[in-house]
Each structure stands twice: as C-alpha cells, then as structure tokens.
PDB file of C-alpha atoms in Angstrom:
ATOM      1  CA  UNK A   1      75.157 147.862-202.493  1.00 41.00           C
ATOM      2  CA  UNK A   2      78.340 147.765-204.366  1.00 46.00           C
ATOM      3  CA  UNK A   3      80.181 144.165-205.210  1.00 48.00           C
ATOM      4  CA  UNK A   4      83.187 143.320-202.848  1.00 46.00           C
ATOM      5  CA  UNK A   5      85.691 142.761-205.522  1.00 54.00           C
ATOM      6  CA  UNK A   6      87.881 138.801-204.844  1.00 60.00           C
ATOM      7  CA  UNK A   7      91.038 139.141-203.893  1.00 67.00           C
ATOM      8  CA  UNK A   8      93.546 136.766-205.906  1.00 69.00           C
ATOM      9  CA  UNK A   9      93.359 134.007-203.261  1.00 74.00           C
ATOM     10  CA  UNK A  10      89.702 133.852-203.037  1.00 80.00           C
ATOM     11  CA  UNK A  11      89.660 132.982-206.537  1.00 89.00           C
ATOM     12  CA  UNK A  12      92.631 130.792-206.522  1.00 94.00           C
ATOM     13  CA  UNK A  13      91.108 128.826-203.539  1.00 96.00           C
ATOM     14  CA  UNK A  14      88.497 126.698-204.761  1.00 96.00           C
ATOM     15  CA  UNK A  15      91.255 125.617-208.029  1.00 98.00           C
ATOM     16  CA  UNK A  16      93.512 124.650-205.210  1.00 97.00           C
ATOM     17  CA  UNK A  17      90.704 122.157-203.641  1.00 98.00           C
ATOM     18  CA  UNK A  18      89.545 121.124-206.586  1.00 98.00           C
ATOM     19  CA  UNK A  19      93.013 120.195-207.301  1.00 98.00           C
ATOM     20  CA  UNK A  20      93.376 118.192-204.102  1.00 98.00           C
ATOM     21  CA  UNK A  21      90.346 116.722-204.380  1.00 98.00           C
ATOM     22  CA  UNK A  22      91.237 115.063-207.783  1.00 98.00           C
ATOM     23  CA  UNK A  23      94.032 114.217-206.424  1.00 98.00           C
ATOM     24  CA  UNK A  24      92.170 111.823-203.325  1.00 97.00           C
ATOM     25  CA  UNK A  25      89.756 110.676-206.524  1.00 96.00           C
ATOM     26  CA  UNK A  26      92.629 109.488-208.775  1.00 97.00           C
ATOM     27  CA  UNK A  27      94.945 108.144-206.149  1.00 96.00           C
ATOM     28  CA  UNK A  28      93.316 106.510-203.169  1.00 95.00           C
ATOM     29  CA  UNK A  29      94.566 102.527-203.472  1.00 95.00           C
ATOM     30  CA  UNK A  30      91.717 100.213-204.571  1.00 90.00           C
ATOM     31  CA  UNK A  31      91.495  99.178-201.581  1.00 90.00           C
ATOM     32  CA  UNK A  32      89.686 102.569-200.252  1.00 88.00           C
ATOM     33  CA  UNK A  33      87.724 102.686-203.488  1.00 88.00           C
ATOM     34  CA  UNK A  34      84.075 102.243-202.302  1.00 87.00           C
ATOM     35  CA  UNK A  35      82.081  99.492-204.443  1.00 90.00           C
ATOM     36  CA  UNK A  36      79.438 101.417-206.704  1.00 89.00           C
ATOM     37  CA  UNK A  37      77.263 100.496-209.763  1.00 94.00           C
ATOM     38  CA  UNK A  38      79.218 100.132-213.181  1.00 92.00           C
ATOM     39  CA  UNK A  39      79.733 103.304-214.670  1.00 91.00           C
ATOM     40  CA  UNK A  40      79.200 105.754-211.514  1.00 94.00           C
ATOM     41  CA  UNK A  41      83.362 106.095-211.883  1.00 93.00           C
ATOM     42  CA  UNK A  42      82.567 107.562-215.224  1.00 97.00           C
ATOM     43  CA  UNK A  43      80.771 110.089-213.854  1.00 98.00           C
ATOM     44  CA  UNK A  44      82.963 111.090-210.985  1.00 97.00           C
ATOM     45  CA  UNK A  45      85.975 111.560-213.901  1.00 98.00           C
ATOM     46  CA  UNK A  46      83.475 113.940-215.488  1.00 99.00           C
ATOM     47  CA  UNK A  47      82.367 115.916-212.446  1.00 99.00           C
ATOM     48  CA  UNK A  48      86.094 115.971-210.885  1.00 99.00           C
ATOM     49  CA  UNK A  49      87.622 117.355-214.723  1.00 99.00           C
ATOM     50  CA  UNK A  50      84.561 119.830-214.981  1.00 99.00           C
ATOM     51  CA  UNK A  51      85.118 120.830-211.769  1.00 99.00           C
ATOM     52  CA  UNK A  52      89.164 121.395-212.246  1.00 99.00           C
ATOM     53  CA  UNK A  53      88.367 123.237-215.391  1.00 99.00           C
ATOM     54  CA  UNK A  54      85.420 125.471-213.856  1.00 98.00           C
ATOM     55  CA  UNK A  55      87.302 126.533-211.133  1.00 98.00           C
ATOM     56  CA  UNK A  56      90.587 127.111-212.990  1.00 98.00           C
ATOM     57  CA  UNK A  57      88.803 129.889-214.777  1.00 97.00           C
ATOM     58  CA  UNK A  58      87.449 131.432-212.129  1.00 95.00           C
ATOM     59  CA  UNK A  59      91.112 131.284-211.085  1.00 96.00           C
ATOM     60  CA  UNK A  60      91.697 133.617-214.235  1.00 95.00           C
ATOM     61  CA  UNK A  61      93.885 130.209-215.772  1.00 97.00           C
ATOM     62  CA  UNK A  62      93.598 130.823-219.500  1.00 97.00           C
ATOM     63  CA  UNK A  63      90.718 128.669-221.340  1.00 97.00           C
ATOM     64  CA  UNK A  64      93.651 126.963-224.141  1.00 98.00           C
ATOM     65  CA  UNK A  65      96.162 126.446-221.241  1.00 98.00           C
ATOM     66  CA  UNK A  66      94.419 125.083-218.794  1.00 98.00           C
ATOM     67  CA  UNK A  67      92.569 122.579-221.562  1.00 98.00           C
ATOM     68  CA  UNK A  68      96.450 121.408-222.159  1.00 99.00           C
ATOM     69  CA  UNK A  69      97.376 121.092-218.647  1.00 99.00           C
ATOM     70  CA  UNK A  70      94.354 118.920-217.914  1.00 99.00           C
ATOM     71  CA  UNK A  71      94.609 116.871-220.920  1.00 99.00           C
ATOM     72  CA  UNK A  72      98.138 116.435-219.939  1.00 99.00           C
ATOM     73  CA  UNK A  73      97.051 115.147-216.107  1.00 99.00           C
ATOM     74  CA  UNK A  74      94.299 112.865-217.541  1.00 99.00           C
ATOM     75  CA  UNK A  75      97.135 111.069-219.577  1.00 98.00           C
ATOM     76  CA  UNK A  76      99.355 111.283-216.562  1.00 98.00           C
ATOM     77  CA  UNK A  77      96.824 109.755-213.796  1.00 98.00           C
ATOM     78  CA  UNK A  78      96.007 107.146-215.940  1.00 98.00           C
ATOM     79  CA  UNK A  79      99.380 106.291-216.303  1.00 98.00           C
ATOM     80  CA  UNK A  80     100.519 106.607-212.944  1.00 98.00           C
ATOM     81  CA  UNK A  81      97.543 104.688-211.445  1.00 96.00           C
ATOM     82  CA  UNK A  82      98.810 101.480-213.473  1.00 96.00           C
ATOM     83  CA  UNK A  83     102.441 102.371-212.789  1.00 97.00           C
ATOM     84  CA  UNK A  84     102.027 102.930-208.876  1.00 96.00           C
ATOM     85  CA  UNK A  85     101.343 100.021-206.529  1.00 95.00           C
ATOM     86  CA  UNK A  86      97.731 101.741-205.545  1.00 95.00           C
ATOM     87  CA  UNK A  87      96.264  98.616-207.005  1.00 94.00           C
ATOM     88  CA  UNK A  88      94.246 100.593-209.598  1.00 93.00           C
ATOM     89  CA  UNK A  89      94.836 100.152-213.139  1.00 92.00           C
ATOM     90  CA  UNK A  90      94.723 102.934-215.949  1.00 94.00           C
ATOM     91  CA  UNK A  91      91.933 103.566-218.283  1.00 96.00           C
ATOM     92  CA  UNK A  92      92.002 104.938-221.843  1.00 97.00           C
ATOM     93  CA  UNK A  93      88.214 106.023-221.610  1.00 98.00           C
ATOM     94  CA  UNK A  94      89.111 107.244-217.935  1.00 97.00           C
ATOM     95  CA  UNK A  95      91.047 110.134-219.920  1.00 98.00           C
ATOM     96  CA  UNK A  96      89.104 110.553-222.282  1.00 98.00           C
ATOM     97  CA  UNK A  97      85.484 110.982-219.622  1.00 98.00           C
ATOM     98  CA  UNK A  98      88.288 112.742-218.177  1.00 99.00           C
ATOM     99  CA  UNK A  99      88.868 115.102-221.300  1.00 99.00           C
ATOM    100  CA  UNK A 100      84.990 115.340-221.755  1.00 99.00           C
ATOM    101  CA  UNK A 101      84.528 116.837-217.931  1.00 99.00           C
ATOM    102  CA  UNK A 102      86.990 119.527-218.742  1.00 99.00           C
ATOM    103  CA  UNK A 103      85.615 120.509-222.001  1.00 99.00           C
ATOM    104  CA  UNK A 104      82.000 120.410-220.669  1.00 99.00           C
ATOM    105  CA  UNK A 105      83.272 122.577-217.589  1.00 99.00           C
ATOM    106  CA  UNK A 106      85.064 125.348-219.547  1.00 98.00           C
ATOM    107  CA  UNK A 107      81.864 125.107-221.792  1.00 97.00           C
ATOM    108  CA  UNK A 108      79.524 125.550-218.152  1.00 97.00           C
ATOM    109  CA  UNK A 109      81.807 128.060-217.305  1.00 97.00           C
ATOM    110  CA  UNK A 110      81.467 130.569-220.716  1.00 96.00           C
ATOM    111  CA  UNK A 111      78.021 130.317-220.663  1.00 94.00           C
ATOM    112  CA  UNK A 112      77.606 131.182-217.182  1.00 92.00           C
ATOM    113  CA  UNK A 113      80.297 134.446-217.479  1.00 88.00           C
ATOM    114  CA  UNK A 114      77.818 135.220-221.094  1.00 87.00           C
ATOM    115  CA  UNK A 115      74.814 135.202-218.627  1.00 87.00           C
ATOM    116  CA  UNK A 116      76.462 137.601-216.085  1.00 83.00           C
ATOM    117  CA  UNK A 117      77.619 139.647-218.286  1.00 80.00           C
ATOM    118  CA  UNK A 118      74.593 140.309-219.996  1.00 76.00           C
ATOM    119  CA  UNK A 119      73.068 141.222-216.363  1.00 65.00           C
ATOM    120  CA  UNK A 120      76.010 143.502-215.377  1.00 63.00           C
ATOM    121  CA  UNK A 121      74.921 145.615-218.895  1.00 60.00           C
ATOM    122  CA  UNK A 122      71.242 145.339-217.756  1.00 57.00           C
ATOM    123  CA  UNK A 123      70.611 142.750-220.925  1.00 55.00           C
ATOM    124  CA  UNK A 124      68.968 139.951-220.345  1.00 50.00           C
ATOM    125  CA  UNK A 125      70.054 136.748-221.864  1.00 48.00           C
ATOM    126  CA  UNK A 126      67.510 135.041-221.942  1.00 46.00           C
ATOM    127  CA  UNK A 127      64.369 136.572-223.904  1.00 44.00           C
TER     128      UNK A 127
END
C-alpha cells in the first residue's frame, strides 16, 4: 500500500493550531489562568514552544528562520504580557524557557526525522 501524500494544508494545519493555542495560553488574562503548583507555568511554556517548533518543521519551515521567529515571539510575548492590561507580568525566565522549548522541539523533530529516514531506507537506527 502506497503512503498518502500530505497536502500543504494538512502539513500547515497543526502549526496554525499550535499558534492559536499559544496565543490563548500566553495572552489569557490572569483572572482566567487556573491556579497550579509552582513551576507549572515553566512546563507549559516549554511544551507550547516545543509544539510550535515541531509543528513548524512539519509544516516545512526551515529550522533557523523558525528558531529566530520563535525567539522573537518569546521575547515579544513577555513584553506584551507586561504591557497589556491583562493582569499578567513579563518574566525573563519564561522567555528563556520558551527558547529552551523551541530548541527541544527542533531537536525532537530532527531525531524522529532521522529515524523515519532510516526506516524508509531499510536501515535500522536502533541497532
């Protein structure tokens, strides 16, 4: 059975959804953010930006421009959180966690892409 080729829309759709999710997560007013144990916000930041990087690569975005865009987005989101009247504050550590998440997402995409390439060529990367 031949694999079904993905259309551009199918490849881009997860990235668009990830961007929309990030906007909700990053810009929900403080009154709408549920209480959680300390450090939970850092995990959320890490995972959101890993998802953005992963889905961005899946959509066909090149890694360096994607990483650059995510770094700018991380910084801008923290500045906007502090500036907008949504009851949130900007946090440098959140921005750094965002960048770490983007790097994590890019690394995981690269690792799984290498595994998929090995599977298609009939070589095993595991042993």
